Amino acid sequence: MAGVSSESLTKALSELEAKLPFASLQLARELFGILGTVDSSAALRRALTDPSRSGDEKSALIRQLFSGKVSTEAVEIAAGLASSRWASARDIGDALETLAATVVIAVAENKSAVSASGITGLEELENDLFSFNQAVASSHEVQRALSEPQASGAAKIALAERIVPGASEEAKVLIGQAVSQPRGIKATRLVARFAELAAKRQQRWIATVTVTRPLLETQINRLQAGLNSLYGRELKINVKVDPLLIGGIRVQVGDEVLDASVVTRLGELQRQLAG
């Protein structure tokens, strides 16, 4: 996904973020259900991505189709996607799939975040998804069963749950979605994509701190306390030493970078002088 579709997905994920602390698996299931309806109708996909129709018209179509059938929250998330612009008819489905998976991942994250670090729940989810793919890769019989076009989605879900009986509820939702609605790709490939989304979410709990020389334990403790306060969660601190910084400190948490290094300041000064 690129261009205008990528921008629309980024916007949707940003808007979803405020809902994630209260996310539920039911919301994820509803979004996956909406995705199933969208995927089943080429005419609906075209209507939702038609550049000649206004965003309000497309949102109204979503509300007309799904209001009363799923929660208001799920309807509004899907309506928000419909109001955006998409480069291709498939892109809105891909975006809806990403949002639904992100909700599931947030549920796993929230399970342990209240007491310690959300990284624990995310690691458990990643391990379950990895275990499923490993089990499938080791059995040609299972691979054939999951790719059998005549087998029902319910039968494939039941088989998947037998493969990883100890998996978390969050993992079961994502694996069940992958085996019952792989959307044109192998189920294991979709499971791997879900694992990548979980790994990216996990980075929000890791602060990579780059400094010019090793820090004392007391400095690390002060840094830990300051970053935990700044981000409002218990971060895992990884310290890297890079003498090329010359001085200062660089902190990266997920996609966000806090850079107070001398090199960065010199670069900013050079840009100002060039301007």
Coordinates of C-alpha atoms in Angstrom, one line a residue:
M1 CA 0.0 0.0 0.0
A2 CA 1.4 3.4 -1.0
G3 CA 0.6 6.9 -1.9
V4 CA -2.9 8.1 -1.0
S5 CA -3.9 4.8 0.5
S6 CA -0.9 4.8 2.8
E7 CA -1.8 8.3 4.0
S8 CA -5.4 7.2 4.6
L9 CA -4.3 4.2 6.6
T10 CA -1.9 6.3 8.7
K11 CA -4.7 8.7 9.5
A12 CA -7.0 5.9 10.5
L13 CA -4.4 4.2 12.8
S14 CA -3.8 7.6 14.5
E15 CA -7.5 8.0 15.1
L16 CA -7.8 4.4 16.4
E17 CA -5.0 4.9 18.9
A18 CA -7.3 6.8 21.3
K19 CA -9.7 3.8 21.4
L20 CA -7.0 1.1 22.0
P21 CA -6.7 1.4 25.8
F22 CA -10.3 0.3 25.9
A23 CA -10.2 -2.2 23.0
S24 CA -12.1 -5.5 23.1
L25 CA -11.9 -8.7 21.0
Q26 CA -15.6 -8.1 20.2
L27 CA -14.7 -4.9 18.4
A28 CA -12.0 -6.7 16.4
R29 CA -14.4 -9.5 15.5
E30 CA -17.0 -6.9 14.3
L31 CA -14.4 -5.2 12.2
F32 CA -13.3 -8.5 10.7
G33 CA -17.0 -9.2 10.0
I34 CA -17.3 -5.9 8.1
L35 CA -14.2 -6.9 6.2
G36 CA -15.9 -10.1 5.2
T37 CA -18.9 -8.2 3.8
V38 CA -16.7 -5.8 1.9
D39 CA -14.6 -8.6 0.5
S40 CA -17.7 -10.5 -0.7
S41 CA -18.9 -7.6 -2.9
A42 CA -16.8 -6.1 -5.7
A43 CA -19.6 -3.6 -6.3
L44 CA -19.4 -2.4 -2.6
R45 CA -15.6 -2.1 -2.8
R46 CA -15.9 0.1 -5.9
A47 CA -18.6 2.2 -4.3
L48 CA -16.5 2.7 -1.2
T49 CA -13.4 3.7 -3.2
D50 CA -15.0 5.7 -6.0
P51 CA -13.2 9.0 -6.2
S52 CA -16.2 10.7 -7.7
R53 CA -18.3 10.1 -4.6
S54 CA -17.8 12.3 -1.5
G55 CA -16.5 11.0 1.8
D56 CA -19.9 11.7 3.4
E57 CA -21.7 9.6 0.8
K58 CA -19.4 6.7 1.3
S59 CA -19.6 7.0 5.1
A60 CA -23.4 7.1 4.9
L61 CA -23.3 3.8 2.9
I62 CA -21.4 2.1 5.6
R63 CA -23.8 3.3 8.3
Q64 CA -26.7 2.2 6.2
L65 CA -25.3 -1.3 5.8
F66 CA -24.0 -2.0 9.3
S67 CA -25.9 0.2 11.8
G68 CA -27.7 -2.0 14.2
K69 CA -25.8 -5.1 13.1
V70 CA -22.5 -4.3 14.9
S71 CA -21.5 -1.8 17.6
T72 CA -21.6 2.0 16.9
E73 CA -17.8 2.0 17.5
A74 CA -17.2 -0.5 14.7
V75 CA -19.5 1.3 12.3
E76 CA -17.8 4.6 12.9
I77 CA -14.3 3.1 12.4
A78 CA -15.4 1.6 9.1
A79 CA -17.2 4.8 8.1
G80 CA -14.0 6.8 8.8
L81 CA -12.1 4.5 6.4
A82 CA -14.8 4.9 3.8
S83 CA -14.6 8.7 4.0
S84 CA -10.9 8.6 3.1
R85 CA -9.4 8.2 -0.4
W86 CA -8.0 4.9 -1.7
A87 CA -5.8 4.1 -4.7
S88 CA -7.5 0.8 -5.4
A89 CA -10.6 -1.1 -4.4
R90 CA -8.6 -3.7 -2.4
D91 CA -6.8 -1.1 -0.3
I92 CA -9.7 -0.3 1.9
G93 CA -10.1 -4.0 2.8
D94 CA -6.4 -4.2 3.6
A95 CA -6.7 -1.2 5.8
L96 CA -9.7 -2.6 7.6
E97 CA -7.8 -5.8 8.2
T98 CA -4.9 -3.9 9.7
L99 CA -7.2 -1.9 12.0
A100 CA -9.0 -5.1 13.2
A101 CA -5.7 -6.8 13.8
T102 CA -4.3 -3.8 15.7
V103 CA -7.3 -3.9 18.0
V104 CA -6.6 -7.6 18.8
I105 CA -2.9 -6.7 19.4
A106 CA -3.9 -3.9 21.7
V107 CA -6.0 -6.2 23.8
A108 CA -3.0 -8.5 24.3
E109 CA -0.9 -5.4 25.1
N110 CA -3.4 -4.1 27.7
K111 CA -3.6 -7.5 29.5
S112 CA -0.3 -6.9 31.2
A113 CA 0.1 -3.1 30.8
V114 CA -1.9 -2.4 33.9
S115 CA 0.6 -4.0 36.2
A116 CA 3.9 -3.9 34.4
S117 CA 4.9 -3.7 30.8
G118 CA 2.6 -4.3 27.9
I119 CA 5.6 -6.0 26.2
T120 CA 4.7 -9.2 28.0
G121 CA 1.3 -9.7 26.4
L122 CA 2.7 -8.8 23.0
E123 CA 5.6 -11.3 23.4
E124 CA 3.0 -14.0 24.3
L125 CA 1.0 -13.2 21.2
E126 CA 4.0 -13.3 18.9
N127 CA 5.1 -16.6 20.3
D128 CA 1.6 -18.1 19.8
L129 CA 1.5 -16.9 16.2
F130 CA 5.1 -18.2 15.5
S131 CA 4.2 -21.6 17.1
F132 CA 1.2 -21.9 14.8
N133 CA 3.3 -21.2 11.7
Q134 CA 6.0 -23.6 12.8
A135 CA 3.4 -26.4 13.3
V136 CA 1.8 -25.8 9.9
A137 CA 5.2 -25.7 8.2
S138 CA 6.1 -29.1 9.7
S139 CA 3.0 -30.9 8.4
H140 CA 2.1 -31.2 4.7
E141 CA -1.2 -32.8 5.7
V142 CA -2.2 -29.7 7.7
Q143 CA -1.1 -27.4 4.9
R144 CA -3.3 -29.3 2.5
A145 CA -6.2 -29.1 4.9
L146 CA -5.9 -25.4 5.4
S147 CA -5.7 -24.7 1.7
E148 CA -8.6 -27.0 0.8
P149 CA -11.2 -24.8 -1.0
Q150 CA -14.1 -27.1 -0.2
A151 CA -13.5 -27.0 3.6
S152 CA -15.5 -24.5 5.6
G153 CA -14.0 -21.6 7.5
A154 CA -15.4 -23.1 10.7
A155 CA -13.6 -26.4 10.0
K156 CA -10.3 -24.7 9.3
I157 CA -10.7 -22.7 12.6
A158 CA -11.3 -25.9 14.5
L159 CA -8.2 -27.5 13.0
A160 CA -6.1 -24.4 13.8
E161 CA -7.2 -24.4 17.4
R162 CA -6.2 -28.1 17.7
I163 CA -2.8 -27.2 16.4
V164 CA -2.1 -24.6 19.1
P165 CA -4.5 -25.5 21.9
G166 CA -2.8 -23.4 24.5
A167 CA -2.8 -20.2 22.5
S168 CA -4.2 -17.0 24.0
E169 CA -7.7 -15.8 22.9
E170 CA -6.0 -12.9 21.0
A171 CA -3.9 -15.4 19.0
K172 CA -6.9 -17.6 18.3
V173 CA -8.8 -14.6 16.9
L174 CA -6.0 -13.7 14.5
I175 CA -5.2 -17.3 13.5
G176 CA -8.9 -18.0 13.0
Q177 CA -9.2 -14.9 10.7
A178 CA -6.1 -16.0 8.8
V179 CA -7.3 -19.5 8.1
S180 CA -10.9 -18.7 7.4
Q181 CA -10.4 -15.5 5.4
P182 CA -6.8 -15.5 4.0
R183 CA -7.9 -13.0 1.3
G184 CA -5.9 -14.6 -1.5
I185 CA -2.7 -15.4 0.3
K186 CA -1.5 -18.4 2.4
A187 CA -2.9 -18.4 5.9
T188 CA 0.6 -18.7 7.3
R189 CA 1.7 -15.6 5.4
L190 CA -1.2 -13.6 6.9
V191 CA -0.3 -14.9 10.4
A192 CA 3.3 -13.7 9.8
R193 CA 1.9 -10.3 8.9
F194 CA -0.1 -10.2 12.1
A195 CA 3.1 -11.1 14.0
E196 CA 4.9 -8.2 12.3
L197 CA 2.2 -5.8 13.4
A198 CA 2.5 -7.1 17.0
A199 CA 6.3 -6.7 16.8
K200 CA 5.9 -3.2 15.7
R201 CA 3.5 -2.5 18.5
Q202 CA 6.1 -4.0 20.9
Q203 CA 8.6 -1.3 19.9
R204 CA 6.4 1.3 21.7
W205 CA 7.6 -0.4 25.0
I206 CA 11.3 -0.3 24.1
A207 CA 13.5 2.9 24.4
T208 CA 16.7 2.7 22.5
V209 CA 19.1 5.2 24.1
T210 CA 22.2 6.2 22.2
V211 CA 24.9 8.1 24.1
T212 CA 28.6 8.9 23.6
R213 CA 29.9 6.9 26.6
P214 CA 28.5 4.3 29.0
L215 CA 26.0 5.5 31.6
L216 CA 26.3 4.9 35.3
E217 CA 23.6 2.9 36.9
T218 CA 22.2 6.0 38.7
Q219 CA 22.0 7.8 35.3
I220 CA 20.2 4.9 33.8
N221 CA 17.7 4.8 36.7
R222 CA 17.1 8.6 36.3
L223 CA 16.6 8.2 32.6
Q224 CA 14.3 5.3 33.1
A225 CA 12.1 7.3 35.5
G226 CA 12.1 10.3 33.2
L227 CA 11.1 8.3 30.1
N228 CA 8.4 6.3 32.0
S229 CA 7.0 9.6 33.2
L230 CA 7.1 11.1 29.7
Y231 CA 5.4 8.2 28.0
G232 CA 3.2 7.1 30.8
R233 CA 4.2 3.4 30.7
E234 CA 7.0 1.1 31.9
L235 CA 9.6 1.1 29.2
K236 CA 12.4 -1.3 28.6
I237 CA 15.7 0.6 28.2
N238 CA 18.4 -0.5 25.7
V239 CA 21.6 1.7 25.9
K240 CA 23.9 1.9 22.9
V241 CA 27.2 3.7 22.9
D242 CA 28.1 5.7 19.7
P243 CA 31.1 8.1 20.0
L244 CA 30.1 9.7 16.7
L245 CA 27.3 11.5 18.5
I246 CA 30.1 13.8 19.9
G247 CA 27.8 14.7 22.8
G248 CA 24.2 14.6 23.9
I249 CA 21.7 11.8 23.8
R250 CA 19.3 10.2 21.3
V251 CA 16.2 8.3 22.4
Q252 CA 14.0 6.3 20.0
V253 CA 10.7 4.8 21.2
G254 CA 8.8 3.1 18.3
D255 CA 8.8 5.6 15.4
E256 CA 9.4 8.6 17.7
V257 CA 12.9 10.0 18.0
L258 CA 14.0 12.5 20.7
D259 CA 17.4 13.7 19.6
A260 CA 19.5 16.1 21.6
S261 CA 22.8 15.1 20.2
V262 CA 25.5 17.7 19.1
V263 CA 25.5 16.2 15.6
T264 CA 21.8 16.9 15.1
R265 CA 22.2 20.4 16.4
L266 CA 25.1 21.1 14.1
G267 CA 23.0 19.7 11.2
E268 CA 20.1 22.0 12.1
L269 CA 22.6 25.0 12.2
Q270 CA 24.0 24.1 8.8
R271 CA 20.4 23.9 7.3
Q272 CA 19.7 27.3 8.8
L273 CA 22.9 28.8 7.4
A274 CA 22.2 27.3 4.0
G275 CA 18.7 28.7 4.0

